[in-house]
């Protein structure tokens, strides 16, 4: 057996596992019997040159095909701003290793570190718990005299359907009315924030929502604007339902070209003196615009989940003796348990995170890892970073250049090298959670963030890769099944102001690997 070569510059072992049999390389096998083997010290791997590319000096120097280096030149991206690592699974040497040890901003490919860590440390069947307590048991008349307490533990997908299940369970105890306030226990996460920092200043964009122990419906309002079938009016629908939210729709349906529909479909959100919040739409909306959806991450986490709970309680037939106030606090000792609800299993959550590159869900998972493994206090980014680096070290994947900030890649600070990411991907594939992680990745030309990439290329359907884009960053990391029946780990990073124009280089790399590197 052969092992992944050591990083010569750091003179340390690479303990990425060798997959013992060809069967374990196949997509869909559990990999449960795959065990990491002791790595052996190896000399610095030499990159095999592609003789057919010798006419291109950059291709000959890097081992990359001319299609990739030409695409980089066309995008005005210097080779010094890119890194590549391509290796056949289980092989002792890479096919391509260019700038591979340089720490790079990986954008959303950092989600691979977070989701692999979560699957191994928490398990694919892990479920987040959300609980509802009361100061006392419901009386014979079903009235809860006192406050109710909603305690969250970071469920990344507590959506209206899940909240409705929690409320239904609470109602099954005989509770019909609440005569008190709603107290939100968000203490599972430390230093809860409401969009106090964003990477680009876009505080109302859904991808910038900060994590919270009581995240509800991604803290995002979704407005659907639709001209009615009769051609007389414009309908506006909103989800989720919030008890304090009112839609003021003054849109007028007109004929003519659509133009800038978004300028007229963005509501103004205004708090009112009576505690309600009005989402106002005004102006003309062309029938030619058709249906459009606007997502707004507005309100605070507290206001959002308060409105969501109250709306679901009332929708289930529950009532309030008096208008419920909103408080923050913790569940008191001896409180009566009304309901507990377990969210979707981590295996399904990881699929959402990677297929659709969901930042807020990744950040929720990142914090949960630290809180569950180190129970010395509430979740924090520092705790999660320590836990994940310790987990990596135990597997022989020490990464001194790894920088974690929030685990989602939505960061200007996070760093990992292509070499280290490739080691992680080899380790993941050989682990007992390898099939779950691989199943979560977008499939080239088929689904997720890769559904529109290379749809007519031969490589479509044969590459399972996480993508990543930020301003100045383009990233790709995952697996490609080649025509020769071999599986390759492929990592490619570009950190440069012209990165947005360099997709062609990554597309060329995927096709080249699929066709089988010589």
Coordinates of C-alpha atoms in Angstrom, one line a residue:
X1 CA 0.0 0.0 0.0
X2 CA 1.0 3.5 -0.6
X3 CA 0.3 6.6 1.4
X4 CA -0.1 10.3 0.6
X5 CA 3.3 11.9 0.6
X6 CA 4.6 14.1 3.4
X7 CA 4.6 17.8 3.1
X8 CA 8.4 18.1 2.7
X9 CA 8.6 21.7 3.7
X10 CA 7.2 20.9 7.2
X11 CA 8.9 17.5 7.5
X12 CA 5.8 15.9 9.0
X13 CA 3.7 12.9 8.3
X14 CA 0.6 12.9 6.1
X15 CA -1.7 10.4 7.6
X16 CA -4.4 10.6 5.0
X17 CA -5.6 7.0 4.6
X18 CA -5.1 4.6 1.7
X19 CA -8.2 2.9 0.6
X20 CA -7.5 -0.8 0.8
X21 CA -9.7 -2.1 -2.0
X22 CA -11.0 -0.8 -5.2
X23 CA -14.6 -1.5 -4.0
X24 CA -14.3 1.1 -1.3
X25 CA -13.6 3.7 -4.0
X26 CA -17.0 3.2 -5.6
X27 CA -19.6 5.8 -4.9
X28 CA -22.3 4.6 -2.5
X29 CA -20.3 2.2 -0.4
X30 CA -20.3 2.8 3.3
X31 CA -16.5 2.8 3.7
X32 CA -17.1 1.7 7.3
X33 CA -14.4 -0.9 7.1
X34 CA -11.8 1.5 5.7
X35 CA -9.1 2.1 8.3
X36 CA -6.4 4.7 8.1
X37 CA -3.0 3.1 7.7
X38 CA 0.3 4.3 9.0
X39 CA 1.8 6.7 6.6
X40 CA 5.3 6.3 5.4
X41 CA 7.9 8.9 4.9
X42 CA 8.3 9.7 1.3
X43 CA 10.4 12.0 -0.8
X44 CA 9.0 15.1 -2.3
X45 CA 6.6 14.0 -5.0
X46 CA 7.6 14.9 -8.5
X47 CA 4.9 16.2 -10.7
X48 CA 4.5 14.2 -14.0
X49 CA 4.8 16.4 -17.0
X50 CA 2.4 16.2 -19.9
X51 CA 4.5 15.9 -23.0
X52 CA 1.6 17.0 -25.3
X53 CA 1.6 20.3 -23.5
X54 CA 5.4 20.9 -23.8
X55 CA 4.8 23.6 -26.4
X56 CA 3.1 25.7 -23.7
X57 CA 5.8 26.9 -21.2
X58 CA 3.3 27.4 -18.4
X59 CA 1.7 24.0 -18.9
X60 CA 5.1 22.3 -19.0
X61 CA 6.2 24.1 -15.8
X62 CA 3.1 23.4 -13.8
X63 CA 2.0 20.0 -15.1
X64 CA -1.4 21.5 -16.0
X65 CA -2.9 21.1 -19.4
X66 CA -2.6 24.0 -21.8
X67 CA -6.4 24.5 -21.7
X68 CA -6.1 25.5 -18.1
X69 CA -3.1 27.8 -18.3
X70 CA -4.5 29.4 -21.5
X71 CA -7.8 30.1 -19.7
X72 CA -5.9 31.7 -16.8
X73 CA -4.0 34.0 -19.2
X74 CA -7.3 34.9 -21.0
X75 CA -8.7 35.9 -17.6
X76 CA -5.5 37.9 -16.7
X77 CA -4.9 35.7 -13.7
X78 CA -1.1 35.0 -13.1
X79 CA -0.1 31.5 -12.1
X80 CA 1.2 32.9 -8.9
X81 CA -2.4 33.7 -7.8
X82 CA -3.6 30.1 -8.4
X83 CA -3.0 26.8 -6.7
X84 CA -3.9 23.3 -7.9
X85 CA -3.6 19.8 -6.5
X86 CA -4.8 16.7 -8.4
X87 CA -4.2 13.2 -7.1
X88 CA -5.6 9.7 -7.9
X89 CA -7.2 8.4 -4.7
X90 CA -4.6 6.3 -2.9
X91 CA -1.7 7.2 -5.2
X92 CA 1.7 8.1 -3.6
X93 CA 2.2 11.1 -5.8
X94 CA 0.0 13.9 -7.3
X95 CA -0.7 14.3 -11.0
X96 CA -0.5 18.0 -10.5
X97 CA 0.8 20.0 -7.6
X98 CA 1.2 23.8 -8.3
X99 CA 1.5 26.3 -5.5
X100 CA -0.3 23.6 -3.5
X101 CA 1.1 24.5 0.0
X102 CA 0.3 28.2 -0.2
X103 CA -2.5 29.1 2.3
X104 CA -5.4 30.4 0.1
X105 CA -8.9 31.8 0.8
X106 CA -11.1 28.8 -0.1
X107 CA -14.4 30.6 -0.1
X108 CA -17.3 28.1 0.4
X109 CA -15.1 25.0 0.0
X110 CA -14.3 25.6 3.7
X111 CA -17.7 24.0 4.2
X112 CA -16.1 20.6 3.5
X113 CA -14.0 21.0 6.7
X114 CA -17.0 21.9 8.7
X115 CA -19.4 19.2 7.4
X116 CA -16.8 16.4 7.5
X117 CA -16.0 17.4 11.1
X118 CA -19.7 17.6 12.0
X119 CA -20.5 14.2 10.5
X120 CA -17.6 12.5 12.3
X121 CA -17.9 14.3 15.7
X122 CA -21.6 14.4 16.0
X123 CA -22.7 11.6 13.7
X124 CA -25.1 11.7 10.6
X125 CA -28.1 10.9 12.9
X126 CA -27.5 13.9 15.2
X127 CA -30.5 16.1 15.6
X128 CA -30.9 19.6 17.1
X129 CA -33.3 19.9 20.1
X130 CA -35.7 22.8 20.5
X131 CA -37.8 22.8 23.7
X132 CA -40.8 24.7 25.1
X133 CA -41.3 25.0 28.9
X134 CA -43.8 26.8 31.1
X135 CA -43.7 28.2 34.6
X136 CA -46.4 25.6 35.5
X137 CA -48.6 22.9 34.2
X138 CA -51.7 23.9 32.2
X139 CA -54.7 24.3 34.5
X140 CA -58.0 22.3 34.1
X141 CA -59.1 25.0 31.7
X142 CA -56.0 24.6 29.6
X143 CA -54.6 28.0 30.6
X144 CA -50.9 28.4 31.4
X145 CA -50.7 31.0 34.1
X146 CA -47.2 32.3 33.7
X147 CA -44.5 32.6 31.1
X148 CA -43.5 30.1 28.4
X149 CA -39.9 29.5 27.6
X150 CA -38.6 28.7 24.1
X151 CA -35.1 27.2 24.3
X152 CA -33.0 26.6 21.2
X153 CA -29.8 24.7 20.6
X154 CA -28.9 26.0 17.2
X155 CA -31.2 24.1 14.9
X156 CA -30.1 25.3 11.4
X157 CA -33.5 24.4 9.8
X158 CA -36.2 25.4 12.3
X159 CA -38.7 26.4 9.7
X160 CA -42.5 26.9 10.0
X161 CA -43.2 23.2 9.4
X162 CA -40.9 22.3 12.3
X163 CA -42.3 25.0 14.6
X164 CA -45.8 23.7 13.9
X165 CA -44.8 20.3 15.1
X166 CA -43.4 21.8 18.3
X167 CA -46.6 23.7 18.9
X168 CA -48.8 20.7 18.2
X169 CA -46.9 18.7 20.8
X170 CA -47.4 21.5 23.3
X171 CA -51.1 21.6 22.6
X172 CA -51.4 17.9 23.2
X173 CA -50.6 18.5 26.9
X174 CA -53.9 20.2 27.1
X175 CA -52.6 23.7 26.8
X176 CA -55.1 26.0 25.1
X177 CA -54.0 29.5 26.2
X178 CA -51.0 31.4 27.6
X179 CA -51.3 34.0 30.2
X180 CA -47.8 35.4 30.2
X181 CA -44.8 36.3 28.1
X182 CA -42.6 34.4 25.7
X183 CA -39.1 34.1 27.1
X184 CA -36.4 33.2 24.6
X185 CA -33.5 31.1 25.9
X186 CA -30.7 31.6 23.4
X187 CA -27.9 30.8 25.9
X188 CA -26.5 27.8 23.9
X189 CA -24.6 30.2 21.7
X190 CA -22.4 32.9 23.2
X191 CA -22.5 36.5 22.1
X192 CA -25.6 36.2 19.9
X193 CA -25.5 38.9 17.2
X194 CA -28.0 40.3 14.8
X195 CA -26.0 41.0 11.6
X196 CA -23.6 43.2 13.5
X197 CA -20.9 42.2 11.0
X198 CA -21.2 41.3 7.3
X199 CA -18.6 40.6 4.8
X200 CA -19.9 43.1 2.3
X201 CA -22.2 45.5 4.3
X202 CA -25.4 43.9 2.8
X203 CA -27.2 43.5 6.1
X204 CA -30.5 42.5 4.6
X205 CA -29.1 39.7 2.3
X206 CA -30.1 36.2 3.4
X207 CA -26.5 34.8 3.0
X208 CA -25.3 37.3 5.6
X209 CA -27.6 36.2 8.4
X210 CA -25.6 35.6 11.6
X211 CA -26.0 32.4 13.6
X212 CA -28.3 32.2 16.6
X213 CA -29.4 29.5 19.1
X214 CA -33.0 30.2 18.1
X215 CA -32.6 30.8 14.3
X216 CA -36.0 30.7 12.7
X217 CA -36.7 30.3 9.0
X218 CA -33.2 31.6 8.3
X219 CA -34.4 35.0 9.7
X220 CA -35.5 35.8 6.2
X221 CA -38.8 37.0 4.8
X222 CA -39.7 35.7 1.4
X223 CA -42.1 37.9 -0.6
X224 CA -43.6 36.5 -3.8
X225 CA -45.0 39.1 -6.2
X226 CA -47.4 37.8 -8.8
X227 CA -49.7 39.4 -11.4
X228 CA -53.1 37.8 -10.9
X229 CA -54.6 35.6 -13.7
X230 CA -57.3 38.1 -14.4
X231 CA -54.8 40.8 -15.1
X232 CA -56.3 43.3 -12.7
X233 CA -54.0 43.3 -9.7
X234 CA -50.7 42.3 -8.2
X235 CA -50.7 39.7 -5.4
X236 CA -48.1 39.7 -2.6
X237 CA -47.6 36.7 -0.4
X238 CA -45.1 36.4 2.4
X239 CA -43.5 33.5 4.3
X240 CA -43.0 32.7 7.1
X241 CA -46.1 34.1 8.9
X242 CA -45.1 36.5 11.7
X243 CA -47.8 37.7 14.1
X244 CA -46.7 41.3 14.1
X245 CA -46.1 41.6 10.3
X246 CA -48.6 43.3 8.0
X247 CA -48.3 43.7 4.3
X248 CA -49.4 47.0 2.8
X249 CA -49.8 46.2 -1.0
X250 CA -50.3 49.3 -3.1
X251 CA -48.8 47.9 -6.3
X252 CA -50.7 48.8 -9.5
X253 CA -50.6 46.3 -12.4
X254 CA -49.7 48.0 -15.7
X255 CA -48.9 47.0 -19.2
X256 CA -45.5 47.5 -20.9
X257 CA -42.0 46.4 -20.6
X258 CA -40.9 45.0 -17.2
X259 CA -37.7 47.1 -16.8
X260 CA -36.3 47.3 -13.3
X261 CA -38.9 45.1 -11.5
X262 CA -36.7 44.9 -8.3
X263 CA -37.0 48.7 -7.7
X264 CA -40.7 48.3 -7.3
X265 CA -40.8 44.9 -5.7
X266 CA -38.5 45.8 -2.7
X267 CA -40.8 46.7 0.3
X268 CA -40.0 49.3 2.9
X269 CA -40.1 47.7 6.3
X270 CA -41.3 50.1 9.0
X271 CA -42.0 49.4 12.7
X272 CA -45.2 51.0 14.0
X273 CA -46.0 52.6 17.3
X274 CA -48.4 49.7 18.2
X275 CA -45.7 47.1 17.9
X276 CA -46.6 45.9 14.4
X277 CA -44.3 46.0 11.4
X278 CA -45.5 47.1 8.0
X279 CA -44.0 45.8 4.7
X280 CA -45.2 48.4 2.2
X281 CA -45.2 48.0 -1.6
X282 CA -46.0 50.9 -3.8
X283 CA -45.8 51.9 -7.5
X284 CA -46.4 50.2 -10.8
X285 CA -45.7 46.6 -11.6
X286 CA -45.8 45.4 -15.2
X287 CA -47.7 42.2 -16.1
X288 CA -44.7 41.3 -18.3
X289 CA -42.5 41.0 -15.2
X290 CA -44.4 37.8 -14.2
X291 CA -43.7 36.2 -10.8
X292 CA -40.7 37.3 -8.8
X293 CA -39.4 36.5 -5.3
X294 CA -37.7 38.9 -3.0
X295 CA -35.8 37.7 0.1
X296 CA -35.1 40.1 3.0
X297 CA -33.2 39.3 6.1
X298 CA -34.8 41.9 8.3
X299 CA -35.8 42.2 12.0
X300 CA -33.8 40.9 14.9
X301 CA -33.5 37.2 15.7
X302 CA -35.7 37.8 18.8
X303 CA -38.4 39.6 17.0
X304 CA -38.4 37.1 14.2
X305 CA -38.9 34.0 16.2
X306 CA -41.3 35.7 18.6
X307 CA -43.5 36.5 15.7
X308 CA -43.1 33.1 14.2
X309 CA -44.0 31.2 17.4
X310 CA -47.0 33.5 18.2
X311 CA -48.3 33.0 14.6
X312 CA -48.0 29.2 14.7
X313 CA -49.6 29.0 18.2
X314 CA -52.6 31.0 17.0
X315 CA -52.8 29.0 13.7
X316 CA -53.0 25.8 15.8
X317 CA -56.0 27.2 17.7
X318 CA -54.0 28.4 20.7
X319 CA -54.8 31.8 22.2
X320 CA -53.3 34.4 24.5
X321 CA -55.1 35.7 27.5
X322 CA -53.2 39.0 27.0
X323 CA -50.8 40.1 24.3
X324 CA -47.6 38.3 25.0
X325 CA -44.5 40.3 25.7
X326 CA -41.0 39.4 24.5
X327 CA -38.2 38.7 27.0
X328 CA -34.8 37.1 27.0
X329 CA -33.7 34.7 29.7
X330 CA -33.1 31.1 30.6
X331 CA -35.4 28.3 31.5
X332 CA -35.8 28.3 35.3
X333 CA -35.1 25.1 37.3
X334 CA -38.3 23.1 37.8
X335 CA -40.1 24.5 34.7
X336 CA -42.8 22.3 33.2
X337 CA -41.8 20.7 29.9
X338 CA -44.5 21.3 27.4
X339 CA -42.8 20.0 24.3
X340 CA -39.4 19.0 22.8
X341 CA -38.8 18.8 19.1
X342 CA -35.8 17.2 17.3
X343 CA -35.0 18.7 13.9
X344 CA -33.8 17.0 10.8
X345 CA -30.8 14.7 11.0
X346 CA -27.3 16.1 10.3
X347 CA -27.0 13.9 7.3
X348 CA -29.8 15.8 5.6
X349 CA -28.6 19.2 6.9
X350 CA -25.1 18.6 5.4
X351 CA -26.7 17.9 2.1
X352 CA -28.4 21.3 2.2
X353 CA -25.2 23.0 3.3
X354 CA -23.0 21.6 0.5
X355 CA -25.5 21.2 -2.4
X356 CA -26.7 24.8 -2.1
X357 CA -23.8 26.4 -0.2
X358 CA -26.0 27.6 2.7
X359 CA -23.8 29.9 4.8
X360 CA -26.0 30.3 7.8
X361 CA -26.6 26.6 8.2
X362 CA -22.9 26.0 8.0
X363 CA -22.2 28.6 10.7
X364 CA -24.9 27.0 12.9
X365 CA -23.2 23.6 12.5
X366 CA -19.8 25.1 13.1
X367 CA -20.9 26.5 16.5
X368 CA -22.8 23.4 17.4
X369 CA -19.7 21.3 17.0
X370 CA -17.8 23.3 19.6
X371 CA -20.8 23.4 22.0
X372 CA -21.5 19.7 21.9
X373 CA -18.0 18.4 22.0
X374 CA -16.7 20.9 24.7
X375 CA -19.6 21.4 27.1
X376 CA -17.7 23.8 29.4
X377 CA -19.9 26.7 28.2
X378 CA -21.8 28.1 25.4
X379 CA -20.8 27.9 21.8
X380 CA -18.2 30.3 20.4
X381 CA -16.1 30.5 17.3
X382 CA -12.9 30.1 19.4
X383 CA -14.2 26.9 21.0
X384 CA -15.3 25.4 17.6
X385 CA -11.9 26.2 16.1
X386 CA -10.1 24.4 19.0
X387 CA -12.3 21.4 18.7
X388 CA -11.9 21.0 14.9
X389 CA -8.2 21.5 15.0
X390 CA -7.9 18.9 17.8
X391 CA -10.0 16.5 15.7
X392 CA -7.8 17.0 12.7
X393 CA -4.7 16.4 14.7
X394 CA -6.0 13.1 16.1
X395 CA -6.3 11.9 12.4
X396 CA -2.8 13.0 11.5
X397 CA -4.1 16.0 9.6
X398 CA -2.3 18.8 11.4
X399 CA -2.8 22.0 9.4
X400 CA -0.7 24.8 10.9
X401 CA -1.8 27.2 8.1
X402 CA -5.5 26.5 8.6
X403 CA -7.5 29.6 9.6
X404 CA -11.1 29.2 10.7
X405 CA -13.4 32.1 11.3
X406 CA -16.9 30.9 10.9
X407 CA -16.6 27.6 9.1
X408 CA -18.7 28.6 6.1
X409 CA -16.1 30.3 3.9
X410 CA -18.0 33.6 4.0
X411 CA -14.9 35.2 5.3
X412 CA -11.9 37.3 4.3
X413 CA -9.8 35.6 6.9
X414 CA -10.2 31.8 6.4
X415 CA -7.3 30.0 4.8
X416 CA -6.4 26.5 3.8
X417 CA -3.9 25.1 1.2
X418 CA -4.9 23.0 -1.7
X419 CA -2.6 20.3 -0.4
X420 CA -4.3 20.2 3.0
X421 CA -7.8 20.2 1.5
X422 CA -6.8 17.3 -0.7
X423 CA -5.6 15.4 2.4
X424 CA -8.9 16.1 4.1
X425 CA -10.8 14.8 1.1
X426 CA -8.8 11.6 0.9
X427 CA -9.4 11.1 4.7
X428 CA -13.1 11.8 4.3
X429 CA -13.5 9.3 1.4
X430 CA -12.0 6.5 3.5
X431 CA -14.0 7.3 6.6
X432 CA -17.3 5.8 7.7
X433 CA -19.1 9.0 6.8
X434 CA -17.5 9.3 3.3
X435 CA -20.6 8.3 1.4
X436 CA -22.8 10.8 3.3
X437 CA -20.3 13.6 2.6
X438 CA -19.9 12.7 -1.0
X439 CA -23.7 12.4 -1.5
X440 CA -24.0 16.0 -0.2
X441 CA -21.7 17.5 -2.9
X442 CA -23.1 19.1 -6.0
X443 CA -22.9 16.9 -9.1
X444 CA -21.5 18.5 -12.2
X445 CA -24.2 19.5 -14.7
X446 CA -26.9 17.9 -12.5
X447 CA -27.8 19.7 -9.3
X448 CA -26.8 22.1 -6.6
X449 CA -24.4 24.9 -7.4
X450 CA -23.1 22.9 -10.4
X451 CA -26.4 22.3 -12.1
X452 CA -25.7 24.7 -14.9
X453 CA -22.0 24.0 -15.3
X454 CA -20.8 21.9 -18.3
X455 CA -24.2 20.3 -18.7
X456 CA -23.3 19.0 -22.2
X457 CA -19.8 17.9 -21.4
X458 CA -18.8 14.3 -21.0
X459 CA -17.7 15.1 -17.5
X460 CA -21.3 16.0 -16.5
X461 CA -22.6 13.5 -13.9
X462 CA -19.1 12.3 -13.0
X463 CA -17.8 15.0 -10.8
X464 CA -18.8 15.7 -7.1
X465 CA -17.4 19.1 -6.1
X466 CA -18.0 21.9 -3.7
X467 CA -17.7 25.3 -5.3
X468 CA -16.8 28.6 -3.8
X469 CA -16.9 32.2 -4.9
X470 CA -16.2 35.6 -3.3
X471 CA -15.0 38.8 -4.7
X472 CA -11.5 38.0 -5.7
X473 CA -11.9 34.3 -5.0
X474 CA -12.9 31.3 -7.1
X475 CA -12.6 27.8 -5.6
X476 CA -13.3 24.1 -6.4
X477 CA -12.7 21.0 -4.3
X478 CA -14.0 17.4 -4.5
X479 CA -13.9 14.3 -6.6
X480 CA -13.9 13.5 -10.3
X481 CA -14.5 10.0 -11.6
X482 CA -12.4 9.6 -14.8
X483 CA -13.0 7.6 -17.9
X484 CA -10.3 5.2 -16.9
X485 CA -12.4 4.1 -13.9
X486 CA -10.2 5.9 -11.4
X487 CA -11.3 8.5 -8.9
X488 CA -9.3 11.7 -8.4
X489 CA -9.3 14.3 -5.7
X490 CA -9.2 17.8 -7.3
X491 CA -8.6 21.1 -5.5
X492 CA -8.2 24.4 -7.4
X493 CA -8.0 27.9 -5.8
X494 CA -7.7 31.3 -7.4
X495 CA -7.2 34.4 -5.2
X496 CA -7.0 37.4 -7.5
X497 CA -9.1 40.5 -8.5
X498 CA -9.8 38.8 -11.8
X499 CA -10.9 35.5 -10.2
X500 CA -14.6 36.0 -11.3
X501 CA -13.5 35.7 -14.9
X502 CA -11.6 32.5 -14.5
X503 CA -14.3 29.9 -14.4
X504 CA -13.2 28.6 -17.7
X505 CA -9.9 27.4 -16.1
X506 CA -11.7 25.4 -13.5
X507 CA -14.1 23.9 -16.1
X508 CA -11.1 22.9 -18.3
X509 CA -9.5 21.3 -15.3
X510 CA -12.5 19.2 -14.6
X511 CA -12.8 18.0 -18.2
X512 CA -9.1 17.2 -18.4
X513 CA -9.2 15.1 -15.2
X514 CA -12.3 13.3 -16.4
X515 CA -10.7 12.4 -19.7
X516 CA -7.9 10.8 -17.7
X517 CA -4.6 12.4 -17.0
X518 CA -1.6 10.6 -18.6

